[in-house]
Coordinates of C-alpha atoms in Angstrom, one line a residue:
X27 CA 171.4 263.2 100.7
X28 CA 168.0 263.9 102.4
X29 CA 166.0 260.5 102.8
X30 CA 168.2 257.4 104.5
X31 CA 166.1 253.7 103.5
X32 CA 167.0 251.1 105.5
X33 CA 165.9 247.6 105.4
X34 CA 165.2 245.7 108.1
X35 CA 166.0 242.3 109.3
X36 CA 169.6 241.8 107.6
X37 CA 170.7 244.2 107.6
X38 CA 169.4 247.6 110.9
X39 CA 168.6 244.3 112.5
X40 CA 171.2 242.4 114.2
X41 CA 172.1 238.7 114.5
X42 CA 170.3 238.8 118.3
X43 CA 167.1 240.4 116.7
X44 CA 168.1 244.4 117.9
X45 CA 168.3 247.3 116.7
X46 CA 172.3 248.1 117.7
X47 CA 172.8 251.3 120.0
X48 CA 175.0 252.3 116.8
X49 CA 172.4 252.6 114.2
X50 CA 170.2 253.8 116.6
X51 CA 171.7 256.4 116.7
X52 CA 172.9 256.3 113.9
X53 CA 169.3 257.0 112.5
X54 CA 168.9 259.9 115.6
X55 CA 171.6 261.5 114.0
X56 CA 170.6 261.6 110.2
X57 CA 167.2 262.7 111.7
X58 CA 168.8 265.6 113.6
X59 CA 170.5 266.6 110.5
X60 CA 167.4 267.2 108.7
X61 CA 167.8 263.7 106.4
X62 CA 164.4 262.3 106.6
X63 CA 164.9 258.5 107.4
X64 CA 162.7 255.1 106.4
X65 CA 162.3 251.9 107.2
X66 CA 161.3 249.3 104.0
X67 CA 160.9 245.5 105.6
X68 CA 159.5 242.5 104.5
X69 CA 157.4 241.8 107.1
X70 CA 153.5 243.6 108.2
X71 CA 154.0 246.2 110.5
X72 CA 152.3 244.7 113.1
X73 CA 155.8 242.8 113.3
X74 CA 157.9 245.2 112.6
X75 CA 156.8 247.0 115.1
X76 CA 157.6 244.5 117.7
X77 CA 161.4 245.7 117.2
X78 CA 160.9 248.9 116.2
X79 CA 158.2 250.5 118.9
X80 CA 160.1 251.9 122.1
X81 CA 163.5 252.9 119.8
X82 CA 162.5 257.0 120.2
X83 CA 161.7 256.3 116.5
X84 CA 159.8 259.6 115.7
X85 CA 155.9 258.6 115.1
X86 CA 155.5 260.5 111.9
X87 CA 158.5 258.8 110.8
X88 CA 157.6 256.3 107.8
X89 CA 157.3 252.4 107.9
X90 CA 156.7 250.4 104.1
X91 CA 155.9 247.1 105.5
X92 CA 154.8 244.4 103.4
X93 CA 157.7 244.5 101.0
X94 CA 156.0 248.5 99.4
X95 CA 153.2 247.6 99.5
X96 CA 151.5 249.3 103.3
X97 CA 153.0 252.4 104.0
X98 CA 151.8 253.3 107.5
X99 CA 154.1 256.0 110.7
X100 CA 155.7 254.1 113.3
X101 CA 152.3 256.3 115.2
X102 CA 149.5 253.2 112.8
X103 CA 148.6 256.2 110.6
X104 CA 148.4 255.4 106.7
X105 CA 149.4 256.1 104.8
X106 CA 149.3 253.7 101.2
X107 CA 147.9 250.7 100.8
X108 CA 147.5 248.2 96.9
X109 CA 145.4 245.3 98.0
X110 CA 145.9 242.0 96.5
X111 CA 142.2 241.0 94.0
X112 CA 140.4 238.6 95.9
X113 CA 140.1 236.5 92.5
X114 CA 143.8 236.8 91.6
X115 CA 144.4 236.1 95.1
X116 CA 141.9 232.1 94.4
X117 CA 143.5 231.8 91.3
X118 CA 146.6 232.2 93.0
X119 CA 146.0 228.9 95.4
X120 CA 144.9 226.9 93.1
X121 CA 148.6 227.7 91.0
X122 CA 150.7 227.2 94.0
X123 CA 148.7 223.4 94.5
X124 CA 151.9 222.3 96.1
X125 CA 153.3 224.4 98.4
X126 CA 150.0 224.6 99.4
X127 CA 151.3 223.2 103.2
X128 CA 154.0 226.5 102.2
X129 CA 151.8 229.1 101.5
X130 CA 150.5 232.3 104.7
X131 CA 147.3 234.8 103.3
X132 CA 148.0 238.9 104.5
X133 CA 145.3 240.6 105.9
X134 CA 146.3 244.1 106.4
X135 CA 144.0 244.1 110.0
X136 CA 145.6 247.0 112.1
X137 CA 144.1 248.1 114.8
X138 CA 144.7 252.1 116.5
X139 CA 147.1 250.9 117.6
X140 CA 149.8 249.1 115.5
X141 CA 148.7 245.6 116.8
X142 CA 146.9 242.9 113.9
X143 CA 143.9 240.9 115.6
X144 CA 143.5 236.8 115.1
X145 CA 143.3 236.7 111.4
X146 CA 145.7 238.6 110.4
X147 CA 147.5 235.4 109.3
X148 CA 145.8 232.5 107.3
X149 CA 147.3 229.3 106.4
X150 CA 145.3 225.5 106.2
X151 CA 149.1 223.4 107.6
X152 CA 150.9 224.8 110.6
X153 CA 153.8 221.4 110.0
X154 CA 155.9 222.7 107.2
X155 CA 155.9 226.0 107.8
X156 CA 156.7 224.9 111.5
X157 CA 160.1 223.8 110.5
X158 CA 161.1 226.8 108.2
X159 CA 159.8 229.8 110.5
X160 CA 159.1 228.2 113.3
X161 CA 160.0 230.9 115.1
X162 CA 158.5 233.4 113.2
X163 CA 155.2 231.1 113.7
X164 CA 155.4 230.8 117.4
X165 CA 155.5 234.8 117.1
X166 CA 153.2 235.3 115.3
X167 CA 150.3 233.1 116.8
X168 CA 148.1 235.0 118.1
X169 CA 147.3 236.6 114.5
X170 CA 147.4 233.2 112.6
X171 CA 144.2 231.6 111.9
X172 CA 143.6 228.6 110.4
X173 CA 140.9 227.6 107.5
X174 CA 140.6 225.0 105.4
X175 CA 140.8 225.5 102.3
X176 CA 142.1 228.9 102.5
X177 CA 140.3 230.4 100.2
X178 CA 137.2 230.2 102.6
X179 CA 139.4 232.7 104.6
X180 CA 139.3 235.0 100.6
X181 CA 135.4 235.9 101.2
X182 CA 134.7 239.4 101.0
X183 CA 138.6 240.0 102.2
X184 CA 141.7 240.7 100.1
X185 CA 145.1 240.4 100.8
X186 CA 147.7 242.4 100.7
X187 CA 149.8 239.7 100.3
X188 CA 150.8 235.4 100.1
X189 CA 153.8 234.1 101.4
X190 CA 155.7 231.0 100.6
X191 CA 158.2 229.6 103.3
X192 CA 161.0 226.5 102.5
X193 CA 164.2 225.4 101.6
X194 CA 166.2 226.9 99.4
X195 CA 165.8 224.6 96.2
X196 CA 161.9 224.2 97.1
X197 CA 160.6 227.9 97.2
X198 CA 163.2 227.6 94.0
X199 CA 160.5 225.9 92.5
X200 CA 157.8 227.5 94.1
X201 CA 158.8 230.2 92.0
X202 CA 158.9 228.2 89.5
X203 CA 155.6 227.5 88.7
X204 CA 154.8 230.9 89.8
X205 CA 156.2 232.1 86.9
X206 CA 154.5 229.9 84.9
X207 CA 152.1 231.3 84.5
X208 CA 151.8 234.4 82.9
X209 CA 149.6 237.1 85.3
X210 CA 153.1 236.6 87.5
X211 CA 156.2 238.4 87.6
X212 CA 159.6 238.7 88.9
X213 CA 160.6 241.8 90.7
X214 CA 164.6 240.6 92.2
X215 CA 164.0 237.4 92.8
X216 CA 166.8 235.9 90.5
X217 CA 170.2 236.9 89.9
X218 CA 171.2 237.9 87.3
X219 CA 172.7 235.6 84.1
X220 CA 172.9 236.7 80.1
X221 CA 169.2 235.3 79.6
X222 CA 167.4 236.6 82.5
X223 CA 168.3 240.9 82.5
X224 CA 164.7 241.2 81.6
X225 CA 163.2 239.9 84.6
X226 CA 163.7 242.8 86.9
X227 CA 161.9 245.7 84.2
X228 CA 159.9 245.3 87.2
X229 CA 161.6 247.3 89.0
X230 CA 161.5 251.3 89.2
X231 CA 164.0 252.3 86.4
X232 CA 163.3 255.8 87.8
X233 CA 167.3 257.2 86.9
X234 CA 166.6 255.9 83.6
X235 CA 163.0 256.8 83.0
X236 CA 161.2 254.2 84.1
X237 CA 157.5 254.6 86.1
X238 CA 158.2 253.2 89.3
X239 CA 154.9 251.3 88.4
X240 CA 156.4 249.6 85.5
X241 CA 154.8 246.1 84.8
X242 CA 154.9 243.0 82.6
X243 CA 152.5 243.3 80.8
X244 CA 148.9 241.3 81.5
X245 CA 150.6 241.2 85.7
X246 CA 148.3 240.1 88.9
X247 CA 150.9 239.6 90.6
X248 CA 154.7 239.6 91.5
X249 CA 157.4 238.2 93.0
X250 CA 159.9 238.8 96.3
X251 CA 162.5 237.0 96.9
X252 CA 164.7 237.0 100.6
X253 CA 167.7 234.0 101.0
X254 CA 169.4 233.4 103.6
X255 CA 171.3 230.7 102.2
X256 CA 173.3 230.0 105.6
X257 CA 169.7 228.6 107.3
X258 CA 169.3 227.1 104.4
X259 CA 165.5 229.6 103.9
X260 CA 163.2 231.4 101.7
X261 CA 160.6 233.2 101.2
X262 CA 158.2 234.0 98.4
X263 CA 156.3 237.0 98.9
X264 CA 153.5 237.5 96.1
X265 CA 152.2 240.8 96.2
X266 CA 149.7 243.1 94.2
X267 CA 151.8 243.6 90.7
X268 CA 153.7 246.4 90.5
X269 CA 154.2 247.0 94.2
X270 CA 158.1 246.1 96.2
X271 CA 160.3 248.3 98.1
X272 CA 161.3 250.9 94.7
X273 CA 158.5 251.7 94.3
X274 CA 156.8 252.8 97.0
X275 CA 160.3 254.7 98.4
X276 CA 159.4 256.4 95.0
X277 CA 155.8 257.2 96.0
X278 CA 156.7 258.0 99.9
X279 CA 159.5 260.6 98.2
X280 CA 158.2 262.2 96.4
X281 CA 154.4 263.5 97.8
X282 CA 158.1 264.4 100.5
X283 CA 159.8 266.0 97.2
X284 CA 163.0 264.3 97.9
X285 CA 164.9 263.8 94.6
X286 CA 165.4 259.4 93.3
X287 CA 169.6 260.6 93.3
X288 CA 168.9 262.5 96.9
X289 CA 168.1 258.8 98.1
X290 CA 171.2 256.5 100.3
X291 CA 169.3 253.7 100.5
X292 CA 170.6 250.3 102.8
X293 CA 169.5 246.5 102.5
X294 CA 170.5 242.7 102.5
X295 CA 168.8 240.8 100.4
X296 CA 166.2 240.8 97.0
X297 CA 163.7 242.2 97.9
X298 CA 165.8 245.3 98.9
X299 CA 166.9 245.1 94.9
X300 CA 163.9 247.6 94.0
X301 CA 165.0 249.8 96.3
X302 CA 168.5 250.0 96.1
X303 CA 168.0 250.3 92.2
X304 CA 166.1 253.2 92.4
X305 CA 168.4 255.2 94.7
X306 CA 170.9 257.6 94.2
X307 CA 173.0 255.7 96.7
X308 CA 172.7 252.2 97.2
X309 CA 174.6 250.3 100.3
X310 CA 174.5 246.3 100.2
X311 CA 175.6 244.5 103.8
X312 CA 178.4 242.0 104.2
X313 CA 175.8 239.3 105.2
X314 CA 174.5 239.7 101.5
X315 CA 173.6 236.5 99.9
X316 CA 176.6 236.2 97.4
X317 CA 174.9 236.0 94.2
X318 CA 173.3 238.7 95.1
X319 CA 177.2 241.4 96.1
X320 CA 178.2 239.9 92.4
X321 CA 174.7 241.8 90.9
X322 CA 176.2 244.3 92.5
X323 CA 179.6 244.8 92.2
X324 CA 177.9 244.5 88.2
X325 CA 176.2 247.5 89.3
X326 CA 178.3 249.4 91.3
X327 CA 176.7 249.2 94.2
X328 CA 178.9 249.9 97.3
X329 CA 179.4 246.9 99.4
X330 CA 178.9 248.0 103.1
X331 CA 180.4 245.7 106.8
X332 CA 178.0 243.1 108.4
X333 CA 174.8 243.9 110.4
X334 CA 176.8 242.3 113.0
X335 CA 179.7 245.1 112.3
X336 CA 177.0 248.6 112.7
X337 CA 176.7 248.6 108.6
X338 CA 173.8 251.0 108.7
X339 CA 176.1 253.1 111.0
X340 CA 178.8 253.2 109.0
X341 CA 177.0 254.1 105.6
X342 CA 174.4 256.4 107.6
X343 CA 178.5 258.1 109.3
X344 CA 179.8 258.7 106.7
X345 CA 176.8 260.4 104.4
X346 CA 176.2 263.2 107.9
X347 CA 179.9 263.4 107.5
X348 CA 180.0 264.2 103.8
X349 CA 182.2 261.0 103.3
X350 CA 182.0 258.5 100.5
X351 CA 180.1 256.1 101.5
X352 CA 182.7 253.1 100.7
X353 CA 184.1 250.0 102.3

């Protein structure tokens, strides 16, 4: 194994919002053994660094953020970024009219120190967002700007993503509304039923010969879901078409001469499906949603321990000791 990709929330990060000593030690042991460790998160770069800064990770290590839209080093050097075209963002704002009170538009406004500036996050209203993700709103207050209508924020500035947050039931309705438009494709946002297999064609199945940049014909935007049933919370990220953790991971691996089969990916949620799909070995955390666990069993992915049981460390330690990654 030459590269390990690790999700943050629900995977590397425990319920206390921190990286455990054992998980961190395992990551550093992997690096000492010559294995690249990449953090791949739905968080934007600045918000991810609130957890990662000060852990002693190498400045040159890559951080895939915003579900694959942006890749920077831990030291904030920009490696890759894909923008959502302004015209696409405009019609999306209108298309989700019913859910505008749950909408956040994200811009990549990161300084040399890795910090965002105000206006990196734009909303029309905060009441609904405070109800669903109040702690996130409080933590990101310095970067949030209220703009009415929200389309004004798009004048001359292309975002990296849009995000809808709310209850699981409401976000399922938002997904359905978004997918009514032929310009929107789904990436790992829906459990695989018999009639839904085609909805994951956007994932980069490199091992099967499908390009990681593959997308639905005519697609302009791709959906990625992160779901926490126990909190009745769902986050639907709207990214430029073709963007995913999996596609970003494969491009990064290629720059280092690493093949897909030499990658171990560890994640816990639907927005991790793309990187679990393309990796040579995939570990799904024990705290994953039950419907995702069912899909993982069908695909032969390893079921790891929970994020409050140092599941990341256990998987990495097994690889470093030449043991099979099993629970």
